[in-house]
Short mmCIF file of C-alpha atoms in Angstrom, two decimals:
data_model
loop_
_atom_site.label_atom_id
_atom_site.label_comp_id
_atom_site.label_asym_id
_atom_site.label_seq_id
_atom_site.Cartn_x
_atom_site.Cartn_y
_atom_site.Cartn_z
CA MET W 1 -134.50 295.07 -97.15
CA LEU W 2 -133.76 298.58 -98.45
CA PHE W 3 -137.45 299.52 -98.05
CA LYS W 4 -137.22 298.50 -94.37
CA VAL W 5 -134.01 300.49 -93.87
CA SER W 6 -135.46 303.60 -95.53
CA CYS W 7 -138.74 303.43 -93.62
CA ASN W 8 -137.03 303.00 -90.25
CA VAL W 9 -134.48 305.76 -90.87
CA ASN W 10 -137.21 308.09 -92.12
CA MET W 11 -139.41 307.47 -89.05
CA LEU W 12 -136.86 307.20 -86.25
CA LYS W 13 -134.14 309.53 -84.97
CA LEU W 14 -130.44 308.92 -84.49
CA ILE W 15 -129.53 308.86 -80.79
CA GLN W 16 -125.75 308.44 -80.92
CA VAL W 17 -122.97 308.12 -83.47
CA GLY W 18 -119.30 307.35 -82.88
CA PHE W 19 -116.25 308.15 -85.03
CA THR W 20 -112.75 306.70 -84.71
CA LEU W 21 -109.96 308.01 -86.94
CA THR W 22 -106.96 305.82 -87.79
CA ASP W 23 -104.21 305.71 -90.37
CA LYS W 24 -104.12 302.99 -93.04
CA GLU W 25 -102.42 300.62 -90.59
CA GLY W 26 -105.09 301.08 -87.94
CA ASN W 27 -103.04 303.34 -85.66
CA LEU W 28 -104.91 305.98 -83.66
CA PRO W 29 -103.78 309.62 -83.48
CA PRO W 30 -101.22 310.37 -80.72
CA SER W 31 -104.04 311.58 -78.47
CA GLY W 32 -106.04 308.42 -79.19
CA ASP W 33 -109.22 310.43 -79.66
CA VAL W 34 -112.55 308.69 -80.27
CA TRP W 35 -115.64 310.86 -80.75
CA GLN W 36 -119.18 310.16 -79.58
CA PHE W 37 -121.97 312.53 -80.61
CA ASN W 38 -125.19 312.51 -78.58
CA PHE W 39 -128.29 313.79 -80.35
CA GLN W 40 -131.37 315.64 -79.22
CA PHE W 41 -134.02 313.05 -78.42
CA SER W 42 -137.32 313.07 -76.53
CA LEU W 43 -138.88 309.95 -75.06
CA ASN W 44 -142.19 311.82 -75.02
CA ASP W 45 -142.26 313.15 -78.58
CA ASP W 46 -140.04 310.91 -80.74
CA MET W 47 -140.78 307.41 -81.99
CA TYR W 48 -138.59 304.61 -80.64
CA SER W 49 -138.37 300.92 -79.89
CA GLN W 50 -138.87 300.22 -76.18
CA GLU W 51 -136.39 297.35 -76.38
CA SER W 52 -133.74 299.58 -77.92
CA VAL W 53 -134.27 302.31 -75.32
CA GLU W 54 -133.91 299.83 -72.46
CA LEU W 55 -130.74 298.46 -74.05
CA LEU W 56 -129.27 301.96 -74.30
CA ARG W 57 -130.30 302.78 -70.73
CA SER W 58 -128.50 299.68 -69.51
CA ALA W 59 -125.41 300.94 -71.36
CA GLY W 60 -125.54 304.16 -69.34
CA ILE W 61 -127.26 306.52 -71.76
CA ASP W 62 -129.01 309.40 -69.96
CA PHE W 63 -132.03 310.38 -72.05
CA SER W 64 -132.74 313.43 -69.89
CA ARG W 65 -129.40 314.89 -71.05
CA HIS W 66 -130.17 313.99 -74.66
CA LEU W 67 -133.37 316.04 -74.39
CA VAL W 68 -131.69 319.14 -72.95
CA GLU W 69 -128.12 319.02 -74.27
CA GLY W 70 -128.39 316.81 -77.35
CA ILE W 71 -127.05 317.96 -80.72
CA ARG W 72 -129.60 318.97 -83.35
CA MET W 73 -129.48 316.78 -86.44
CA ALA W 74 -129.32 319.84 -88.72
CA ASP W 75 -126.27 321.16 -86.86
CA PHE W 76 -124.49 317.82 -87.07
CA GLY W 77 -125.31 317.38 -90.75
CA GLU W 78 -123.98 320.83 -91.62
CA LEU W 79 -120.71 320.26 -89.76
CA LEU W 80 -120.28 316.75 -91.16
CA THR W 81 -120.76 318.14 -94.67
CA THR W 82 -117.86 320.56 -94.20
CA SER W 83 -115.68 318.26 -92.07
CA GLY W 84 -113.66 316.78 -94.91
CA LEU W 85 -114.82 313.26 -94.01
CA ILE W 86 -117.33 312.89 -96.85
CA VAL W 87 -117.12 313.11 -100.65
CA ASP W 88 -113.43 312.19 -100.46
CA GLU W 89 -112.16 308.96 -101.98
CA HIS W 90 -109.04 309.22 -99.81
CA VAL W 91 -111.20 308.65 -96.70
CA THR W 92 -112.17 305.02 -96.05
CA TRP W 93 -115.21 304.26 -93.88
CA LEU W 94 -115.02 301.05 -91.81
CA THR W 95 -118.34 299.69 -90.60
CA PHE W 96 -120.20 296.65 -89.31
CA HIS W 97 -123.56 295.75 -90.90
CA SER W 98 -123.85 299.37 -91.93
CA GLY W 99 -127.03 299.87 -93.97
CA TYR W 100 -128.73 301.72 -91.12
CA ASP W 101 -125.53 303.55 -90.13
CA PHE W 102 -125.05 305.06 -93.57
CA GLY W 103 -128.78 305.68 -93.86
CA TYR W 104 -128.84 307.88 -90.76
CA LEU W 105 -125.69 309.73 -91.82
CA MET W 106 -127.13 310.34 -95.29
CA ARG W 107 -130.35 311.68 -93.82
CA SER W 108 -128.46 313.99 -91.46
CA ILE W 109 -126.54 315.40 -94.42
CA MET W 110 -129.45 315.73 -96.86
CA LEU W 111 -132.14 316.59 -94.28
CA GLN W 112 -134.78 314.80 -96.31
CA GLU W 113 -136.26 311.31 -96.41
CA LEU W 114 -134.15 308.50 -97.83
CA PRO W 115 -135.12 307.18 -101.25
CA LYS W 116 -136.75 303.76 -101.37
CA GLU W 117 -135.22 302.90 -104.76
CA GLU W 118 -131.94 300.99 -104.51
CA SER W 119 -130.30 302.76 -107.44
CA GLN W 120 -130.88 306.19 -105.90
CA PHE W 121 -129.86 305.05 -102.39
CA PHE W 122 -126.55 303.67 -103.62
CA HIS W 123 -126.02 306.70 -105.83
CA PHE W 124 -126.13 308.89 -102.71
CA HIS W 125 -124.02 306.40 -100.73
CA LYS W 126 -121.32 306.25 -103.39
CA THR W 127 -121.28 310.03 -103.70
CA LEU W 128 -121.01 310.81 -100.00
CA PHE W 129 -118.88 307.83 -98.97
CA PRO W 130 -116.81 306.87 -102.04
CA ARG W 131 -114.76 304.24 -100.15
CA SER W 132 -116.25 301.98 -97.48
CA TYR W 133 -115.89 298.46 -96.13
CA ASP W 134 -118.48 296.50 -94.19
CA ILE W 135 -116.93 293.86 -91.90
CA LYS W 136 -119.94 291.59 -92.48
CA MET W 137 -118.99 291.45 -96.17
CA LEU W 138 -115.43 290.42 -95.26
CA MET W 139 -116.86 287.65 -93.07
CA LYS W 140 -118.38 286.05 -96.19
CA GLN W 141 -114.92 285.45 -97.67
CA PRO W 142 -113.43 281.90 -97.53
CA GLY W 143 -110.90 282.59 -94.74
CA PRO W 144 -113.33 283.97 -92.15
CA VAL W 145 -115.96 281.39 -93.17
CA SER W 146 -113.48 278.54 -92.59
CA ALA W 147 -112.62 280.05 -89.20
CA LYS W 148 -116.37 280.12 -88.39
CA LEU W 149 -116.27 283.84 -87.73
CA ARG W 150 -119.87 284.85 -87.09
CA GLY W 151 -122.25 286.85 -84.93
CA GLY W 152 -122.53 290.50 -83.99
CA LEU W 153 -119.69 292.93 -83.48
CA GLN W 154 -118.95 291.89 -79.89
CA GLU W 155 -119.05 288.18 -80.73
CA VAL W 156 -116.69 288.63 -83.68
CA ALA W 157 -114.32 290.75 -81.60
CA ASP W 158 -114.32 288.11 -78.86
CA GLN W 159 -113.47 285.37 -81.37
CA LEU W 160 -110.54 287.47 -82.58
CA GLN W 161 -109.50 288.37 -79.01
CA VAL W 162 -109.98 292.08 -79.64
CA VAL W 163 -110.54 293.72 -76.25
CA ARG W 164 -113.19 296.43 -76.00
CA THR W 165 -112.45 299.81 -74.45
CA GLY W 166 -115.53 301.36 -72.85
CA LYS W 167 -119.11 300.12 -72.62
CA GLN W 168 -120.90 297.97 -75.19
CA HIS W 169 -123.71 299.79 -77.06
CA GLN W 170 -122.04 303.16 -76.50
CA ALA W 171 -121.37 304.56 -79.98
CA GLY W 172 -117.82 305.72 -79.29
CA SER W 173 -116.77 302.36 -77.88
CA ASP W 174 -118.51 300.50 -80.71
CA SER W 175 -116.74 302.71 -83.25
CA LEU W 176 -113.29 301.95 -81.81
CA LEU W 177 -114.06 298.23 -81.60
CA THR W 178 -115.21 298.24 -85.24
CA ALA W 179 -111.91 299.75 -86.40
CA GLN W 180 -109.83 297.37 -84.30
CA THR W 181 -111.82 294.36 -85.48
CA PHE W 182 -111.50 295.35 -89.15
CA PHE W 183 -107.71 295.58 -88.96
CA LYS W 184 -107.49 292.32 -87.02
CA ILE W 185 -109.50 290.54 -89.74
CA LYS W 186 -107.40 292.14 -92.47
CA GLN W 187 -104.17 291.08 -90.74
CA ARG W 188 -105.27 287.54 -89.95
CA PHE W 189 -107.06 286.56 -93.15
CA PHE W 190 -106.01 288.94 -95.93
CA GLU W 191 -102.40 289.92 -95.26
CA ASP W 192 -101.22 288.41 -98.55
CA ASN W 193 -104.20 289.02 -100.83
CA TRP W 194 -105.89 292.24 -99.65
CA ASP W 195 -105.35 293.92 -103.01
CA GLN W 196 -107.39 291.14 -104.65
CA ILE W 197 -110.11 290.95 -101.98
CA ALA W 198 -110.66 294.68 -101.43
CA PRO W 199 -112.27 295.48 -104.82
CA THR W 200 -114.79 292.64 -104.40
CA VAL W 201 -116.20 294.02 -101.13
CA GLU W 202 -115.49 297.77 -101.28
CA GLY W 203 -118.67 299.84 -101.30
CA HIS W 204 -120.99 296.89 -100.60
CA LEU W 205 -123.36 296.98 -97.63
CA TYR W 206 -124.27 293.69 -95.99
CA GLY W 207 -127.87 292.68 -96.66
CA LEU W 208 -128.42 295.26 -99.38
CA GLY W 209 -128.05 294.73 -103.13
CA ASN W 210 -125.43 297.27 -104.16
CA THR W 211 -126.09 298.36 -107.74
CA LEU W 212 -122.91 300.46 -107.94
CA SER W 213 -119.55 298.74 -108.24
CA SER W 214 -116.36 300.14 -106.76
CA THR W 215 -115.31 301.14 -110.26
CA SER W 216 -118.39 303.27 -110.96
CA PRO W 217 -117.68 306.84 -112.11
CA PHE W 218 -117.49 309.29 -109.24
CA VAL W 219 -120.55 311.53 -108.99
CA GLN W 220 -120.07 315.15 -107.96
CA ASN W 221 -121.63 316.26 -104.68
CA THR W 222 -123.86 318.77 -106.47
CA ASP W 223 -126.19 315.85 -107.20
CA VAL W 224 -126.86 315.32 -103.49
CA PRO W 225 -128.92 317.73 -101.36
CA THR W 226 -126.93 319.25 -98.48
CA PRO W 227 -128.07 321.35 -95.50
CA GLU W 228 -128.44 325.08 -95.85
CA PRO W 229 -126.19 327.15 -93.54
CA HIS W 230 -127.98 328.53 -90.48
CA THR W 231 -127.09 330.63 -87.46
CA SER W 232 -128.23 328.47 -84.55
CA SER W 233 -125.46 326.96 -82.44
CA THR W 234 -124.91 323.34 -81.49
CA PRO W 235 -125.71 322.67 -77.81
CA GLU W 236 -122.74 321.51 -75.77
CA SER W 237 -122.79 317.90 -74.63
#
């Protein structure tokens, strides 16, 4: 599975990514900001899945704007590196089936191909994202299994009666729904035993064999390649 993730991330380009920031209770900032970053992408020059492109088009994505106004991956990686969001064990990343998500973020930061060896992949993951939870891992716990919680993000949210804001398959909307779904699962199934459950799933990515436990020694960021500073500006989007 990791070989497939690495190959796809190395060959294909990220089109969108969404970030939602909350406090530890799941509350949004007063302004309620959710960020969606749209990347430079060419339907003529870049590799892509036709099915995925049609899905994104149906969600309202304008590929002509991505070509002209899209953010360069190098610009995004440089700003993400200095954003304070990575290499900080006080920041917790909440995701849904996130092997590809973290793969693309890692590549944007390192600006080189992902390793195909699991130990090296998870070394980079643990370094850049010291604390993370994958909702799909929580769904394997007895409570969600008994409740027959299953499916993709939208299906799980529907079962939990979490209402989406925005369009499905738009990264910003998906990001907000992921955060809301995580906290709903935590509240419904793990309110009394989260401290016991959290260490068993923290840092694990659904479908990938994590070789680093949540208690592994923290590795300094100097072990991970990061983008060199440059003078070009990020296009507005």
